[in-house]
Short mmCIF file of C-alpha atoms in Angstrom, two decimals:
data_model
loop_
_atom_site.label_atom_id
_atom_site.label_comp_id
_atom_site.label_asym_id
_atom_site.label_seq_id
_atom_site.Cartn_x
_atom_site.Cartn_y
_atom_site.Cartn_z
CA UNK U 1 8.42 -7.83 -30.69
CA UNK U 2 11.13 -6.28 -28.65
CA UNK U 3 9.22 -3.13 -28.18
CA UNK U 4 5.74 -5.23 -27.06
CA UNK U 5 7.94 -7.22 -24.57
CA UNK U 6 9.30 -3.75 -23.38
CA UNK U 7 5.55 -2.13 -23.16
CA UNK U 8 4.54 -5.39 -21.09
CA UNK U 9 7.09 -4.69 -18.90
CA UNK U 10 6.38 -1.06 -18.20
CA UNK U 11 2.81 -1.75 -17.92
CA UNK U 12 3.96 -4.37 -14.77
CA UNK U 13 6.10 -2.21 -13.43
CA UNK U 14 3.13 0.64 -13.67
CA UNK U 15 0.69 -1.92 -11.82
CA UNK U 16 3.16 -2.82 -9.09
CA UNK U 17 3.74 0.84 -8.17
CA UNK U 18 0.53 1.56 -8.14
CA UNK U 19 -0.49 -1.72 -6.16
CA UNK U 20 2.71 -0.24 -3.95
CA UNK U 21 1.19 3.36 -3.23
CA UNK U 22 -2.39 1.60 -2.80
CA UNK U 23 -0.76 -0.09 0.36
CA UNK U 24 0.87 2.52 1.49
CA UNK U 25 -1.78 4.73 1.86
CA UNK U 26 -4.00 1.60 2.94
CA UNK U 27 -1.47 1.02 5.67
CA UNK U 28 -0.87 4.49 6.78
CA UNK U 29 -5.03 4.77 7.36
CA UNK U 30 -4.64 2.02 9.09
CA UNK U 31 -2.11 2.79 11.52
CA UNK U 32 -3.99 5.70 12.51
CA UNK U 33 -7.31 4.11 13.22
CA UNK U 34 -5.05 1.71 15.11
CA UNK U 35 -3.80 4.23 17.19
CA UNK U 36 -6.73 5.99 17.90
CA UNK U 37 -8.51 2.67 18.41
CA UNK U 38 -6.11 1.57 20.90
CA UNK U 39 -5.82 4.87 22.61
CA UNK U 40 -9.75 4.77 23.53
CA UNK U 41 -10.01 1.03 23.59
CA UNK U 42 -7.01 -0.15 25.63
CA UNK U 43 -3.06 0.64 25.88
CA UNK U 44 -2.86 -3.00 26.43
CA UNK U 45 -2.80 -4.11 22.61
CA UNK U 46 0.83 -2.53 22.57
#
């Protein structure tokens, strides 16, 4: 039992840091599209 509840835990831990990188890359994209949109769009939305 001990070792399931440990396996469980890892596999969490394995889904949040993958979840984590997911974003990260998701929110690095996104800041350049945001910067290139607002460069040609307008220098207003800063």
């Amino acid at each position: 039992k001990k070792q399931h509840v440990i396996n469980v835990k890892e596999i969490k831990i394995r889904l949040e840091l993958k979840a984590m990188i997911t974003k990260l890359k998701e929110t690095r994209a996104g800041v350049s599209g945001k910067r290139r949109q607002s460069k040609s769009q307008s220098p207003v939305s800063r």
